[in-house]
Coordinates of C-alpha atoms and ligand atoms in Angstrom, one line a residue:
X198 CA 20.9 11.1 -5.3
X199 CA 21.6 9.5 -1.9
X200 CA 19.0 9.2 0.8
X201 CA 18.7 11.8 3.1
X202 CA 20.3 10.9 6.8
X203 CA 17.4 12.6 9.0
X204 CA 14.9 11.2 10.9
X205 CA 11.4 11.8 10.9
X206 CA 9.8 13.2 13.9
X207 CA 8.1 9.8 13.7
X208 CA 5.3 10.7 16.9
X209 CA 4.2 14.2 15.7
X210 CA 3.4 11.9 12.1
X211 CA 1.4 9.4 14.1
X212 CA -0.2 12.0 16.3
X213 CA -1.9 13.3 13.5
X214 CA -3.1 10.1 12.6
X215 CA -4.5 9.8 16.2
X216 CA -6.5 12.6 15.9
X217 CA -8.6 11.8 13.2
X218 CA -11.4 9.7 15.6
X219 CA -14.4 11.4 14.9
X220 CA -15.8 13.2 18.3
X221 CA -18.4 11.0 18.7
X222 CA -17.2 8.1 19.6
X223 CA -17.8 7.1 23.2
X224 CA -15.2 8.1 26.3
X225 CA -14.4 4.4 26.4
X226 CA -13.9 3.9 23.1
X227 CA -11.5 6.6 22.4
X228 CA -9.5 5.4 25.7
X229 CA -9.1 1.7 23.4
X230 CA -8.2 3.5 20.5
X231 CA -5.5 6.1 22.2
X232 CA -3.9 2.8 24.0
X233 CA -4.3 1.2 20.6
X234 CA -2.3 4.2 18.2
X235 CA 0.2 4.3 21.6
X236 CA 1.3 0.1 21.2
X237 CA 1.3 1.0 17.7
X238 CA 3.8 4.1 18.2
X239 CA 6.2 1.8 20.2
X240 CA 5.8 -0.9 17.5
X241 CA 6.8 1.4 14.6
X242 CA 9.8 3.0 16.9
X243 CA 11.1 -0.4 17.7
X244 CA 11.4 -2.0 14.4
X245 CA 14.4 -3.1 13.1
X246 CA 14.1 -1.2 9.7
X247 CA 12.5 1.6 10.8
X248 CA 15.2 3.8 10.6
X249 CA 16.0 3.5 7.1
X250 CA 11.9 3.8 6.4
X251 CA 12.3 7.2 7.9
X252 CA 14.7 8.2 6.5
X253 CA 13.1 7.1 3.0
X254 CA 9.9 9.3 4.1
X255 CA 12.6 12.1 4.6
X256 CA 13.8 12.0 1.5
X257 CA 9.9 12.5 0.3
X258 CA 9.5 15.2 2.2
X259 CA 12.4 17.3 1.4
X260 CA 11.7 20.0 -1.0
X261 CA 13.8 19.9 -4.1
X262 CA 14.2 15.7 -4.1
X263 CA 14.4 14.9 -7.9
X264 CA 12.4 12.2 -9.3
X265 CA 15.4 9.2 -9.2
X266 CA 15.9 10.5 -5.3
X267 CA 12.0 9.8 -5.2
X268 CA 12.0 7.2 -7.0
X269 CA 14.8 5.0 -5.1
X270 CA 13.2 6.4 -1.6
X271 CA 10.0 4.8 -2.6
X272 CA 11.7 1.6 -3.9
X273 CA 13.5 1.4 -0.3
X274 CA 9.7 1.3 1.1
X275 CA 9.1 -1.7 -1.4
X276 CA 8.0 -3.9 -2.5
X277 CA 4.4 -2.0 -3.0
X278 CA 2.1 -5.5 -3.3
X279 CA -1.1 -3.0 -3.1
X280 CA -1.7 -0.1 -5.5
X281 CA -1.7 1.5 -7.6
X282 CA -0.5 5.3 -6.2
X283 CA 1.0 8.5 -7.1
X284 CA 3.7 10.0 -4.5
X285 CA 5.3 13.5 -5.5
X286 CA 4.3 12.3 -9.7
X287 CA 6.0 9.3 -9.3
X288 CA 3.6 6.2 -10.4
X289 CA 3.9 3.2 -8.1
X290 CA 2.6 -0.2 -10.2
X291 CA 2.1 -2.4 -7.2
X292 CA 2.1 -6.1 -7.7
X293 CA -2.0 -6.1 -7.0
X294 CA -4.0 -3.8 -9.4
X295 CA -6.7 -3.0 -6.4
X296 CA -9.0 -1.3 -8.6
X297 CA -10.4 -4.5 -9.9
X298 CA -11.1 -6.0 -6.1
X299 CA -12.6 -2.2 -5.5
X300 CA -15.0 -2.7 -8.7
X301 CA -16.4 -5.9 -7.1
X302 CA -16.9 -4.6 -3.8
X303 CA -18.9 -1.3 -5.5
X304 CA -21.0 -3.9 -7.8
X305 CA -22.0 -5.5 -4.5
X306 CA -23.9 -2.1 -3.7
X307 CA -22.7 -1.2 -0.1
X308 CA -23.7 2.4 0.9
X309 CA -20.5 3.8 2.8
X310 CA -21.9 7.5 2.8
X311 CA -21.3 9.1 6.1
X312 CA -20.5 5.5 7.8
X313 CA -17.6 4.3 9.8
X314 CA -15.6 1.7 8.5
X315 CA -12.8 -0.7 9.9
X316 CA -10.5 -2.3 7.6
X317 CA -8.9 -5.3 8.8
X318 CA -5.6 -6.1 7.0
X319 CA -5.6 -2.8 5.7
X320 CA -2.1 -3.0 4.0
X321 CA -0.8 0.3 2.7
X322 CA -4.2 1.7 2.8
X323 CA -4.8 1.6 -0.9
X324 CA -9.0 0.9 0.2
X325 CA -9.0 3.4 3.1
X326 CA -8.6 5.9 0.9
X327 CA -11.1 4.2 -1.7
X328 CA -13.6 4.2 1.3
X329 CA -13.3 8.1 2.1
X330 CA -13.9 8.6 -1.9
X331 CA -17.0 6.4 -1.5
X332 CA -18.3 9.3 1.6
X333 CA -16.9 7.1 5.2
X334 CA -17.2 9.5 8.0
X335 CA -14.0 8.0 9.0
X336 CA -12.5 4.6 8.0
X337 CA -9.4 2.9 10.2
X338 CA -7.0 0.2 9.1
X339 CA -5.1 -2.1 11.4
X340 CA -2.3 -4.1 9.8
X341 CA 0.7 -5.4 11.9
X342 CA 3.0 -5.3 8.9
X343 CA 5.3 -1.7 9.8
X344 CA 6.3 -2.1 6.0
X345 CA 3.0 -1.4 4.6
X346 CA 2.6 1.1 7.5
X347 CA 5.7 3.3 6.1
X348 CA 4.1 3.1 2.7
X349 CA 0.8 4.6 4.0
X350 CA 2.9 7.3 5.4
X351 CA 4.6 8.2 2.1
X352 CA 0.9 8.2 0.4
X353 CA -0.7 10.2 3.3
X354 CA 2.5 12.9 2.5
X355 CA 0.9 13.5 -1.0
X356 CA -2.6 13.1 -0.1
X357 CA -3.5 13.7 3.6
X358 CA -6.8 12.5 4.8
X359 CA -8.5 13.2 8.3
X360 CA -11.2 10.7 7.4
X361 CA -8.4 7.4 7.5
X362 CA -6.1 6.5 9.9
X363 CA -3.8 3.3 10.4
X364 CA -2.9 1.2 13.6
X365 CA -0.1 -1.4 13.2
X366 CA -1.3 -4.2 15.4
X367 CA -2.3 -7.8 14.8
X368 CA -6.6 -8.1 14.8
X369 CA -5.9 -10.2 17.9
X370 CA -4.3 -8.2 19.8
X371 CA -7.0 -5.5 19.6
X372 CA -9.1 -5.4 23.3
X373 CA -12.8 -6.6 23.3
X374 CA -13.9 -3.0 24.3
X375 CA -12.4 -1.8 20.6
X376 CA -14.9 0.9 19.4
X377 CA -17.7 -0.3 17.1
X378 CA -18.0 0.1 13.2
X379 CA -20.7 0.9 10.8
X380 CA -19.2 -1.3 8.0
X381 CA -16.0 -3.7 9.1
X382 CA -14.3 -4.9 6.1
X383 CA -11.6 -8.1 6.1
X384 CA -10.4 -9.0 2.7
X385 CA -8.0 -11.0 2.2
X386 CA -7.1 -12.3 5.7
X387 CA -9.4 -15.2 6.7
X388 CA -7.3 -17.9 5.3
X389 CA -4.0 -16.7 7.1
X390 CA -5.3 -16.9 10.4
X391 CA -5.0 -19.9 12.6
X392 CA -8.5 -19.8 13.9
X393 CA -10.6 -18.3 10.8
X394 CA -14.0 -18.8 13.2
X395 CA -12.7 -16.8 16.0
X396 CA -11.5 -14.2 13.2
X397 CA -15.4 -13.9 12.3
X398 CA -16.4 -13.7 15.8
X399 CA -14.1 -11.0 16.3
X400 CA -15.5 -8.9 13.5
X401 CA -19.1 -9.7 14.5
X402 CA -18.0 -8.2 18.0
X403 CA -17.2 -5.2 16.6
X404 CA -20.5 -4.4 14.5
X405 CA -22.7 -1.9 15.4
X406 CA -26.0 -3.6 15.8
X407 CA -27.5 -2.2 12.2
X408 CA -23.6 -2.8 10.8
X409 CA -22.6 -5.3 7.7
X410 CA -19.6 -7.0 7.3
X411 CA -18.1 -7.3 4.0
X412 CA -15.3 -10.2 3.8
X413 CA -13.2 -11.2 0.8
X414 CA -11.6 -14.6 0.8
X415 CA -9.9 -17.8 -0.8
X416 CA -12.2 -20.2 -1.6
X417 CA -11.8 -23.8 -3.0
X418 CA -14.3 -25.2 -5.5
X419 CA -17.2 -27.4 -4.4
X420 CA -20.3 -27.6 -3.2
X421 CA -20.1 -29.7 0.0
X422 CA -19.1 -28.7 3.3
X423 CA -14.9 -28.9 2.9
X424 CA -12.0 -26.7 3.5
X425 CA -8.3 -27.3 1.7
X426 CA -5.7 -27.1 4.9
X427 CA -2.4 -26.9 2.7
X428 CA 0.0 -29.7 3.6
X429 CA 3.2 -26.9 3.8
X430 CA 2.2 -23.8 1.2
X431 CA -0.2 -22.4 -0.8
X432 CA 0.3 -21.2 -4.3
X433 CA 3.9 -20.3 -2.4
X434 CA 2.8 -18.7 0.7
X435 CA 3.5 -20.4 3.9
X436 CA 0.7 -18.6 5.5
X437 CA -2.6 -20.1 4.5
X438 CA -4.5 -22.0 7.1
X439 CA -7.5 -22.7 6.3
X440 CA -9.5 -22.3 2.5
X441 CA -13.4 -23.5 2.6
X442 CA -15.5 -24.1 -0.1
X443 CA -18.7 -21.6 -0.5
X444 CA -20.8 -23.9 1.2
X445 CA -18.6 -23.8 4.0
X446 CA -17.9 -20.3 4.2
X447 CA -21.6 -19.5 4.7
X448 CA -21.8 -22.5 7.7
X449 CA -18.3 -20.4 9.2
X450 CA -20.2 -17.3 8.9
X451 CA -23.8 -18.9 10.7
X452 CA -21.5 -20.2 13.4
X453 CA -20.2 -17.0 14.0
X454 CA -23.3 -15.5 14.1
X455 CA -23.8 -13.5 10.8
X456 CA -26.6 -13.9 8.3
X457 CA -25.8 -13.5 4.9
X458 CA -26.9 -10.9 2.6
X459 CA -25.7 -11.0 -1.0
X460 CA -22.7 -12.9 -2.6
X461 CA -20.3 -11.6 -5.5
X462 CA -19.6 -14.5 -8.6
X463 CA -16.1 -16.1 -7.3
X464 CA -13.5 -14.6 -9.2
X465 CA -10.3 -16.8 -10.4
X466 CA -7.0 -13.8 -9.8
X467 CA -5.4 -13.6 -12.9
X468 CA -2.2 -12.0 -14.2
X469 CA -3.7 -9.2 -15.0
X470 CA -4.8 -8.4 -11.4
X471 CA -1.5 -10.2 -9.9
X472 CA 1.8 -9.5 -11.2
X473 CA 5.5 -8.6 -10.8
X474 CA 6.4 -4.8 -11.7
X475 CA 9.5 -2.6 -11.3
X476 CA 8.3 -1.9 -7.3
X477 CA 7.4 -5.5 -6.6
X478 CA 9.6 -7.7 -8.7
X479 CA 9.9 -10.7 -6.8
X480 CA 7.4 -14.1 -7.6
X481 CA 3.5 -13.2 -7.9
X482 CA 1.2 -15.1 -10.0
X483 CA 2.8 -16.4 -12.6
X484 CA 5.1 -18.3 -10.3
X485 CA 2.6 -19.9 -8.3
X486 CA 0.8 -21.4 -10.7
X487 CA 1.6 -24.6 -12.2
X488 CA 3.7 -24.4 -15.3
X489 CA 1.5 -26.5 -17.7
X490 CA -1.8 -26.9 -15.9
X491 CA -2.8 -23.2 -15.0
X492 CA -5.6 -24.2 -12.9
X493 CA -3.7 -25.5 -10.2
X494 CA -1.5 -24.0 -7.6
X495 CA 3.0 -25.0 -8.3
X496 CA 1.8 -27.6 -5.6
X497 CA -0.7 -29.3 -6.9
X498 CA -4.2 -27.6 -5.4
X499 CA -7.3 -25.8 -7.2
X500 CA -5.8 -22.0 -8.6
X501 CA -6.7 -19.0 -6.5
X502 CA -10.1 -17.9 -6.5
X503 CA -11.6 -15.3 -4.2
X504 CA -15.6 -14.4 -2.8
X505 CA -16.7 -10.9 -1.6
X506 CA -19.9 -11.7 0.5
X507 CA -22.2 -9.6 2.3
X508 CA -23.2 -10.5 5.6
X509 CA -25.0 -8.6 8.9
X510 CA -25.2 -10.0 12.4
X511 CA -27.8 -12.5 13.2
X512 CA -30.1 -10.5 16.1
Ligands
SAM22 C1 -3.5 -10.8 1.4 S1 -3.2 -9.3 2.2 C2 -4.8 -8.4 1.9 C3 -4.7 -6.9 1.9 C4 -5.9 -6.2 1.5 N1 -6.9 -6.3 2.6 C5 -6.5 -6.7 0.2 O1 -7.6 -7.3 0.2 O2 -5.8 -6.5 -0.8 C6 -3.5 -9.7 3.9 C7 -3.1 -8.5 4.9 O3 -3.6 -8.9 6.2 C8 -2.6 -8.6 7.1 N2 -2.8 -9.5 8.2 C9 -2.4 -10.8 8.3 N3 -2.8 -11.3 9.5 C10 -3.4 -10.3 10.2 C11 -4.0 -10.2 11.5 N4 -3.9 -11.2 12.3 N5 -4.5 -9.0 11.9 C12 -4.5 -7.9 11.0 N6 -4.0 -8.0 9.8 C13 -3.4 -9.2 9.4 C14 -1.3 -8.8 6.3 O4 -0.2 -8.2 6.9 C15 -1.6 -8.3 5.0 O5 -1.3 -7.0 4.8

């Protein structure tokens, strides 16, 4: 079946989204965030592929799509690195079996009931939605990538939420008077940004006094106070800055003004958590890793292995 040719009404979708802000936020806050969902509007309508993402939504949305018309629509939105997700009883096997990462954050023991949460790096959303299971008042993603913002859309057609919302927008982008958070969560986003201190100071400044961060990151073994800066790419991605070891992370997070709380065990990613599937065939795991010594990285440096830590601002 062929894609259908309509467009979305692409606004009245992200209006919806804009009204989800819980009415307690402050008069100034809500001002940030309706500038914020408005950038993020003109973002989405000014993307190159955005046409043919709406039209893929369409084709979701009509009634009487059979499952290949689904099917291909979805794959058009691809490749799904986060997941998995259902969308009109189609299964989506994304590349990253989330439900593992989302055990480790729950065995850490944070109490999201009736809380506020900011996701940073969001992706499609796949822990938004995890977050409003777990009892968030409200939890809102930002993620610049209009991608993984389409593929939200297409999971927020089978299973609307006015607890979540999504803002495509770089973290830095965001202005200093950005409402304040209950929980802020970034996971899996310290080590592609250029300045991974400024990054924590950034989510410190958007705590809630009593708040708690929860960040998820690379980490390289050792037990001194060093960081890996890849010569060109890590494990194949050209957008790694910055990896510390443990030791380090928790000096990063004193700078920055946090105190930590509780550490998870750092967790080597394995293929069973990482791999290529029919909606996201291209390289994953296997790939990166070195052919004969599965330890390291194709390039020579210590295999992926992530941290979730618990940390609250220092008063
Ligand atoms: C490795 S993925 C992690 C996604 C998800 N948080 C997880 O843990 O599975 C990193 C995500 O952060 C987003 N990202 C990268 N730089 C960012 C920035 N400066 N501000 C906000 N999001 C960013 C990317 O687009 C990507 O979706």
């Amino acid at each position: 079946m062929s894609l259908s040719s309509s467009l979305l009404d692409l606004g009245a979708l992200l209006e919806r989204s804009r009204l989800t802000a819980p009415p307690s936020l402050s008069a100034s806050a809500r001002t940030e965030l309706d500038l914020s969902f408005e950038r993020a509007r003109r973002t989405l309508e000014e993307y190159g592929d955005s046409p043919r993402f709406q039209r893929a939504l369409a084709t979701l949305l009509e009634r009487g799509t059979e499952q290949e018309g689904i099917r291909e629509a979805l794959m058009q939105l691809g490749p799904w690195r986060k997941g998995p997700h259902v969308v009109r009883q189609v299964a989506i096997d994304a590349e990253w079996d989330c439900r593992l990462k989302w055990a480790r954050v729950e065995a850490l023991g944070i109490d999201l009931e009736g809380r506020s949460l900011l996701d940073v790096g969001a992706g499609n959303g796949y822990y938004l939605r995890r977050m409003v299971e777990n009892g968030a008042a409200w939890a809102l993603g930002i993620e610049p990538s209009v991608r993984y913002f389409f593929q939200f859309l297409a999971t927020e057609l089978e299973n609307p939420s006015e607890r979540l919302a999504l803002l495509s927008e770089r973290v830095e982008n965001l202005s200093p008077n950005f409402p304040l958070f209950d929980v802020v969560f970034s996971m899996g986003v310290l080590y592609h940004v250029r300045s991974p201190i400024d990054h924590l100071v950034w989510l410190r400044n958007r705590l809630k006094r009593s708040g708690e961060l929860l960040l998820e990151t690379l980490i390289v073994p050792g037990t001194d106070n060093n960081v890996l800066v890849p010569r060109h790419r890590y494990a194949n991605m050209r957008n790694v800055w910055f990896i510390p070891s443990e030791p380090l992370l928790g000096i990063w997070l004193e700078r920055a003004g946090f105190e930590l709380m509780s550490s998870g065990e750092p967790v080597r990613t394995t293929p069973e958590e990482q791999r290529a599937t029919a909606f996201a065939p291209g390289p994953s795991l296997l790939d990166a890793l070195h052919p004969t010594r599965p330890t390291e990285t194709v390039e020579g440096y210590p295999a992926p292995t992530r941290l979730l830590v618990r940390a609250r601002p220092r008063l």
